[in-house]
Amino acid sequence: MVQLTQILRMACQNQNATNFLHDGKKIVGVALNYMDVVKARNVPVPQEPLVFLKPTSSYLQEGQPIVLPKVFTKVAYEVELGVVIGKPCKNVSKTDAMSYVAGYCLALDLTAQCNLGAARANGHPWTLGKGFDTSTPVSHFIPLEKVNDPHNLQLWLTVNGAVKQKGCTADLIFKVHDIISYVSKYMTLEPNDLILTGTPNGSDAFKAGDVIECGMADLAKLTFQVEAE
């Protein structure tokens, strides 16, 4: 009976999480979280996750175009594993953290490098460079049971058919459970919140007229047209 109750609770949790695009309250991003990026930039390995927030108004679904704001001169693509939270999560241990995951998605964390560079240099927030409209394209919800190991997923991204990013979540510096545990010390993660776990090396600028395609193992694939505002 206990096992049946747990199965039913998980099924309900996953069903609710399929609506993360509409029901989530926040998007939590993690920067500089792949070893190949650290090596390529020749910077120190972070000692703790570098966390930022994005508004849910930045979500974009396939079939709609990525729109580059006219206030930005350089916007870059970043392909990522997204983690959807399934239940309220506060002060959880790394050991228990994965029990709060409802499922996953493929995501892009589009970044206005022209804005972010100046923000970093002056110690300013990243909000404008990370949270603009259409800056978080996402796939459909991927149920927990479809992913055998979230730390062994191939990620790739092409622009106009040319491969620009290729990596594996095995290279994450902070794993999913590390991120959930760390963030939950500071803020409650709520059902349908999304965590963007970081991007492998190769992030670069793109422009209006480009076609961006990306994928995650055999679980999800996305295609987006890019337009100017």
mmCIF file of C-alpha atoms in Angstrom:
data_model
loop_
_atom_site.group_PDB
_atom_site.id
_atom_site.type_symbol
_atom_site.label_atom_id
_atom_site.label_comp_id
_atom_site.label_asym_id
_atom_site.label_seq_id
_atom_site.Cartn_x
_atom_site.Cartn_y
_atom_site.Cartn_z
ATOM 1 C CA MET A 1 0.000 0.000 0.000
ATOM 2 C CA VAL A 2 2.831 2.403 0.873
ATOM 3 C CA GLN A 3 4.568 1.673 -2.444
ATOM 4 C CA LEU A 4 1.324 2.239 -4.380
ATOM 5 C CA THR A 5 0.793 5.555 -2.594
ATOM 6 C CA GLN A 6 4.310 6.657 -3.535
ATOM 7 C CA ILE A 7 3.758 5.696 -7.188
ATOM 8 C CA LEU A 8 0.469 7.601 -7.335
ATOM 9 C CA ARG A 9 2.056 10.634 -5.674
ATOM 10 C CA MET A 10 4.906 10.599 -8.207
ATOM 11 C CA ALA A 11 2.475 10.249 -11.118
ATOM 12 C CA CYS A 12 0.485 13.228 -9.884
ATOM 13 C CA GLN A 13 3.666 15.223 -9.375
ATOM 14 C CA ASN A 14 4.840 14.492 -12.930
ATOM 15 C CA GLN A 15 1.432 15.269 -14.420
ATOM 16 C CA ASN A 16 1.409 18.671 -12.727
ATOM 17 C CA ALA A 17 4.983 19.359 -13.844
ATOM 18 C CA THR A 18 4.078 18.975 -17.511
ATOM 19 C CA ASN A 19 2.688 22.508 -17.192
ATOM 20 C CA PHE A 20 5.935 24.022 -15.902
ATOM 21 C CA LEU A 21 5.950 26.508 -18.786
ATOM 22 C CA HIS A 22 2.752 28.127 -17.496
ATOM 23 C CA ASP A 23 2.758 27.277 -13.781
ATOM 24 C CA GLY A 24 6.391 27.864 -12.796
ATOM 25 C CA LYS A 25 7.222 30.927 -10.702
ATOM 26 C CA LYS A 26 10.929 31.313 -11.424
ATOM 27 C CA ILE A 27 13.858 30.198 -13.530
ATOM 28 C CA VAL A 28 17.161 29.651 -11.718
ATOM 29 C CA GLY A 29 20.287 29.710 -13.861
ATOM 30 C CA VAL A 30 23.837 28.575 -13.097
ATOM 31 C CA ALA A 31 26.803 30.178 -14.847
ATOM 32 C CA LEU A 32 30.274 28.794 -15.559
ATOM 33 C CA ASN A 33 29.305 25.218 -14.723
ATOM 34 C CA TYR A 34 31.194 23.158 -17.337
ATOM 35 C CA MET A 35 34.860 22.245 -17.035
ATOM 36 C CA ASP A 36 35.527 22.834 -20.735
ATOM 37 C CA VAL A 37 34.307 26.434 -20.351
ATOM 38 C CA VAL A 38 36.559 27.007 -17.341
ATOM 39 C CA LYS A 39 39.546 25.657 -19.260
ATOM 40 C CA ALA A 40 38.746 27.615 -22.424
ATOM 41 C CA ARG A 41 38.448 30.888 -20.501
ATOM 42 C CA ASN A 42 41.411 30.089 -18.260
ATOM 43 C CA VAL A 43 39.501 31.100 -15.135
ATOM 44 C CA PRO A 44 39.397 29.509 -11.650
ATOM 45 C CA VAL A 45 36.949 26.677 -11.032
ATOM 46 C CA PRO A 46 33.987 28.108 -9.073
ATOM 47 C CA GLN A 47 33.879 27.042 -5.445
ATOM 48 C CA GLU A 48 30.100 27.311 -5.318
ATOM 49 C CA PRO A 49 27.355 27.614 -7.960
ATOM 50 C CA LEU A 50 27.121 31.044 -9.628
ATOM 51 C CA VAL A 51 23.372 31.604 -9.522
ATOM 52 C CA PHE A 52 21.134 34.094 -11.317
ATOM 53 C CA LEU A 53 17.383 34.423 -11.884
ATOM 54 C CA LYS A 54 15.288 34.831 -15.037
ATOM 55 C CA PRO A 55 11.597 35.755 -15.292
ATOM 56 C CA THR A 56 9.124 33.184 -16.614
ATOM 57 C CA SER A 57 8.039 35.786 -19.193
ATOM 58 C CA SER A 58 11.253 34.833 -21.030
ATOM 59 C CA TYR A 59 9.899 31.368 -21.924
ATOM 60 C CA LEU A 60 9.519 30.488 -25.600
ATOM 61 C CA GLN A 61 8.010 27.393 -27.228
ATOM 62 C CA GLU A 62 8.963 25.810 -30.523
ATOM 63 C CA GLY A 63 7.019 27.304 -33.421
ATOM 64 C CA GLN A 64 7.575 30.850 -32.183
ATOM 65 C CA PRO A 65 10.626 32.905 -33.254
ATOM 66 C CA ILE A 66 13.478 34.075 -31.084
ATOM 67 C CA VAL A 67 13.263 37.872 -31.156
ATOM 68 C CA LEU A 68 16.471 39.850 -30.662
ATOM 69 C CA PRO A 69 15.746 43.098 -28.775
ATOM 70 C CA LYS A 70 16.840 46.203 -30.656
ATOM 71 C CA VAL A 71 18.617 47.463 -27.529
ATOM 72 C CA PHE A 72 21.177 44.630 -27.788
ATOM 73 C CA THR A 73 24.043 44.318 -30.274
ATOM 74 C CA LYS A 74 25.340 40.855 -29.327
ATOM 75 C CA VAL A 75 23.207 37.938 -28.139
ATOM 76 C CA ALA A 76 24.645 34.434 -27.696
ATOM 77 C CA TYR A 77 23.146 30.937 -27.626
ATOM 78 C CA GLU A 78 23.686 28.499 -24.735
ATOM 79 C CA VAL A 79 22.237 24.971 -24.867
ATOM 80 C CA GLU A 80 21.422 23.453 -21.473
ATOM 81 C CA LEU A 81 19.797 20.691 -19.462
ATOM 82 C CA GLY A 82 16.759 22.053 -17.638
ATOM 83 C CA VAL A 83 15.566 20.522 -14.361
ATOM 84 C CA VAL A 84 11.903 20.851 -13.344
ATOM 85 C CA ILE A 85 11.147 20.880 -9.618
ATOM 86 C CA GLY A 86 8.244 18.702 -8.471
ATOM 87 C CA LYS A 87 7.544 19.720 -4.878
ATOM 88 C CA PRO A 88 8.443 22.488 -2.392
ATOM 89 C CA CYS A 89 12.136 22.323 -1.647
ATOM 90 C CA LYS A 90 13.871 24.155 1.223
ATOM 91 C CA ASN A 91 17.149 23.363 2.993
ATOM 92 C CA VAL A 92 17.458 19.918 1.425
ATOM 93 C CA SER A 93 20.594 17.808 1.547
ATOM 94 C CA LYS A 94 22.488 16.683 -1.538
ATOM 95 C CA THR A 95 21.467 13.140 -0.655
ATOM 96 C CA ASP A 96 17.755 13.962 -0.781
ATOM 97 C CA ALA A 97 17.837 16.583 -3.520
ATOM 98 C CA MET A 98 17.025 14.322 -6.474
ATOM 99 C CA SER A 99 13.719 13.284 -4.880
ATOM 100 C CA TYR A 100 12.509 16.836 -5.560
ATOM 101 C CA VAL A 101 13.025 16.524 -9.320
ATOM 102 C CA ALA A 102 9.860 15.939 -11.360
ATOM 103 C CA GLY A 103 11.563 15.777 -14.724
ATOM 104 C CA TYR A 104 13.671 17.598 -17.274
ATOM 105 C CA CYS A 105 13.649 19.624 -20.474
ATOM 106 C CA LEU A 106 16.007 20.843 -23.156
ATOM 107 C CA ALA A 107 16.558 24.595 -22.889
ATOM 108 C CA LEU A 108 18.402 27.555 -24.341
ATOM 109 C CA ASP A 109 19.676 30.306 -22.067
ATOM 110 C CA LEU A 110 20.062 33.189 -24.507
ATOM 111 C CA THR A 111 22.442 35.836 -23.212
ATOM 112 C CA ALA A 112 22.992 39.439 -24.260
ATOM 113 C CA GLN A 113 26.775 39.428 -24.037
ATOM 114 C CA CYS A 114 26.922 43.140 -24.857
ATOM 115 C CA ASN A 115 24.959 43.847 -21.678
ATOM 116 C CA LEU A 116 26.420 41.119 -19.478
ATOM 117 C CA GLY A 117 30.025 42.120 -20.140
ATOM 118 C CA ALA A 118 29.407 45.634 -18.848
ATOM 119 C CA ALA A 119 27.350 44.327 -15.929
ATOM 120 C CA ARG A 120 30.121 41.991 -14.804
ATOM 121 C CA ALA A 121 32.773 44.696 -15.107
ATOM 122 C CA ASN A 122 30.757 47.098 -12.967
ATOM 123 C CA GLY A 123 29.374 44.573 -10.482
ATOM 124 C CA HIS A 124 25.822 45.126 -11.728
ATOM 125 C CA PRO A 125 22.979 42.564 -11.901
ATOM 126 C CA TRP A 126 22.612 40.284 -14.918
ATOM 127 C CA THR A 127 18.829 40.631 -15.125
ATOM 128 C CA LEU A 128 18.513 42.593 -18.370
ATOM 129 C CA GLY A 129 21.087 40.548 -20.259
ATOM 130 C CA LYS A 130 19.541 37.242 -19.183
ATOM 131 C CA GLY A 131 15.831 37.910 -18.769
ATOM 132 C CA PHE A 132 14.640 39.538 -21.987
ATOM 133 C CA ASP A 133 11.575 38.223 -23.816
ATOM 134 C CA THR A 134 12.156 34.921 -25.718
ATOM 135 C CA SER A 135 15.500 34.358 -23.938
ATOM 136 C CA THR A 136 14.491 30.937 -22.535
ATOM 137 C CA PRO A 137 13.323 28.607 -25.316
ATOM 138 C CA VAL A 138 12.338 25.213 -23.866
ATOM 139 C CA SER A 139 11.229 21.796 -25.038
ATOM 140 C CA HIS A 140 8.327 19.716 -23.843
ATOM 141 C CA PHE A 141 8.483 18.240 -20.345
ATOM 142 C CA ILE A 142 10.563 15.046 -20.131
ATOM 143 C CA PRO A 143 9.325 12.717 -17.359
ATOM 144 C CA LEU A 144 11.801 11.543 -14.750
ATOM 145 C CA GLU A 145 11.564 7.906 -15.837
ATOM 146 C CA LYS A 146 12.705 8.778 -19.375
ATOM 147 C CA VAL A 147 16.130 9.903 -18.137
ATOM 148 C CA ASN A 148 18.333 7.119 -16.796
ATOM 149 C CA ASP A 149 21.173 9.430 -15.800
ATOM 150 C CA PRO A 150 20.909 13.244 -16.018
ATOM 151 C CA HIS A 151 24.695 13.398 -15.764
ATOM 152 C CA ASN A 152 25.304 11.465 -18.967
ATOM 153 C CA LEU A 153 23.338 13.365 -21.621
ATOM 154 C CA GLN A 154 24.796 14.597 -24.884
ATOM 155 C CA LEU A 155 23.976 18.211 -25.766
ATOM 156 C CA TRP A 156 24.454 19.827 -29.172
ATOM 157 C CA LEU A 157 23.577 23.033 -30.994
ATOM 158 C CA THR A 158 23.874 24.133 -34.627
ATOM 159 C CA VAL A 159 23.446 27.499 -36.342
ATOM 160 C CA ASN A 160 22.394 27.266 -39.983
ATOM 161 C CA GLY A 161 23.462 23.613 -39.947
ATOM 162 C CA ALA A 162 26.979 24.203 -38.598
ATOM 163 C CA VAL A 163 27.815 22.594 -35.240
ATOM 164 C CA LYS A 164 28.609 25.251 -32.645
ATOM 165 C CA GLN A 165 28.222 23.461 -29.315
ATOM 166 C CA LYS A 166 28.745 19.819 -28.420
ATOM 167 C CA GLY A 167 29.089 18.567 -24.849
ATOM 168 C CA CYS A 168 27.922 16.179 -22.177
ATOM 169 C CA THR A 169 26.336 16.766 -18.786
ATOM 170 C CA ALA A 170 29.018 14.477 -17.339
ATOM 171 C CA ASP A 171 31.235 17.578 -17.439
ATOM 172 C CA LEU A 172 29.020 19.588 -15.083
ATOM 173 C CA ILE A 173 31.084 21.040 -12.228
ATOM 174 C CA PHE A 174 28.083 21.190 -9.912
ATOM 175 C CA LYS A 175 25.714 18.292 -10.466
ATOM 176 C CA VAL A 176 21.936 18.549 -10.294
ATOM 177 C CA HIS A 177 21.794 17.547 -6.634
ATOM 178 C CA ASP A 178 24.540 20.043 -5.768
ATOM 179 C CA ILE A 179 22.613 22.897 -7.370
ATOM 180 C CA ILE A 180 19.258 22.013 -5.799
ATOM 181 C CA SER A 181 20.753 21.668 -2.335
ATOM 182 C CA TYR A 182 22.728 24.915 -2.646
ATOM 183 C CA VAL A 183 19.866 27.055 -3.980
ATOM 184 C CA SER A 184 17.400 25.658 -1.435
ATOM 185 C CA LYS A 185 19.527 27.092 1.362
ATOM 186 C CA TYR A 186 18.668 30.582 0.171
ATOM 187 C CA MET A 187 15.227 30.331 -1.434
ATOM 188 C CA THR A 188 12.386 27.845 -1.611
ATOM 189 C CA LEU A 189 12.227 26.000 -4.902
ATOM 190 C CA GLU A 190 8.576 25.496 -5.780
ATOM 191 C CA PRO A 191 6.726 23.031 -8.017
ATOM 192 C CA ASN A 192 7.307 23.806 -11.731
ATOM 193 C CA ASP A 193 10.320 26.039 -11.089
ATOM 194 C CA LEU A 194 13.064 25.433 -13.650
ATOM 195 C CA ILE A 195 16.813 25.149 -13.060
ATOM 196 C CA LEU A 196 19.147 25.810 -16.001
ATOM 197 C CA THR A 197 22.296 23.851 -15.223
ATOM 198 C CA GLY A 198 24.805 25.658 -17.454
ATOM 199 C CA THR A 199 26.176 25.342 -20.971
ATOM 200 C CA PRO A 200 29.225 23.596 -22.499
ATOM 201 C CA ASN A 201 31.902 25.508 -24.388
ATOM 202 C CA GLY A 202 31.124 27.100 -27.747
ATOM 203 C CA SER A 203 28.582 29.777 -26.829
ATOM 204 C CA ASP A 204 28.737 32.604 -29.380
ATOM 205 C CA ALA A 205 26.680 35.360 -30.965
ATOM 206 C CA PHE A 206 23.960 34.798 -33.552
ATOM 207 C CA LYS A 207 21.855 37.154 -35.663
ATOM 208 C CA ALA A 208 18.474 37.726 -37.225
ATOM 209 C CA GLY A 209 17.864 35.316 -40.101
ATOM 210 C CA ASP A 210 19.740 32.450 -38.456
ATOM 211 C CA VAL A 211 18.176 29.064 -37.732
ATOM 212 C CA ILE A 212 19.138 27.521 -34.401
ATOM 213 C CA GLU A 213 18.719 23.797 -33.790
ATOM 214 C CA CYS A 214 19.643 21.960 -30.605
ATOM 215 C CA GLY A 215 19.166 18.582 -29.022
ATOM 216 C CA MET A 216 19.657 16.473 -25.916
ATOM 217 C CA ALA A 217 20.481 12.787 -26.452
ATOM 218 C CA ASP A 218 17.422 11.179 -28.073
ATOM 219 C CA LEU A 219 15.063 12.932 -25.667
ATOM 220 C CA ALA A 220 14.391 16.297 -27.292
ATOM 221 C CA LYS A 221 15.191 18.456 -30.294
ATOM 222 C CA LEU A 222 14.286 22.096 -30.981
ATOM 223 C CA THR A 223 14.379 24.392 -34.010
ATOM 224 C CA PHE A 224 13.984 28.178 -33.881
ATOM 225 C CA GLN A 225 13.993 30.934 -36.462
ATOM 226 C CA VAL A 226 15.645 34.183 -35.328
ATOM 227 C CA GLU A 227 14.111 37.595 -35.970
ATOM 228 C CA ALA A 228 15.023 41.187 -35.157
ATOM 229 C CA GLU A 229 12.653 43.236 -33.040
#
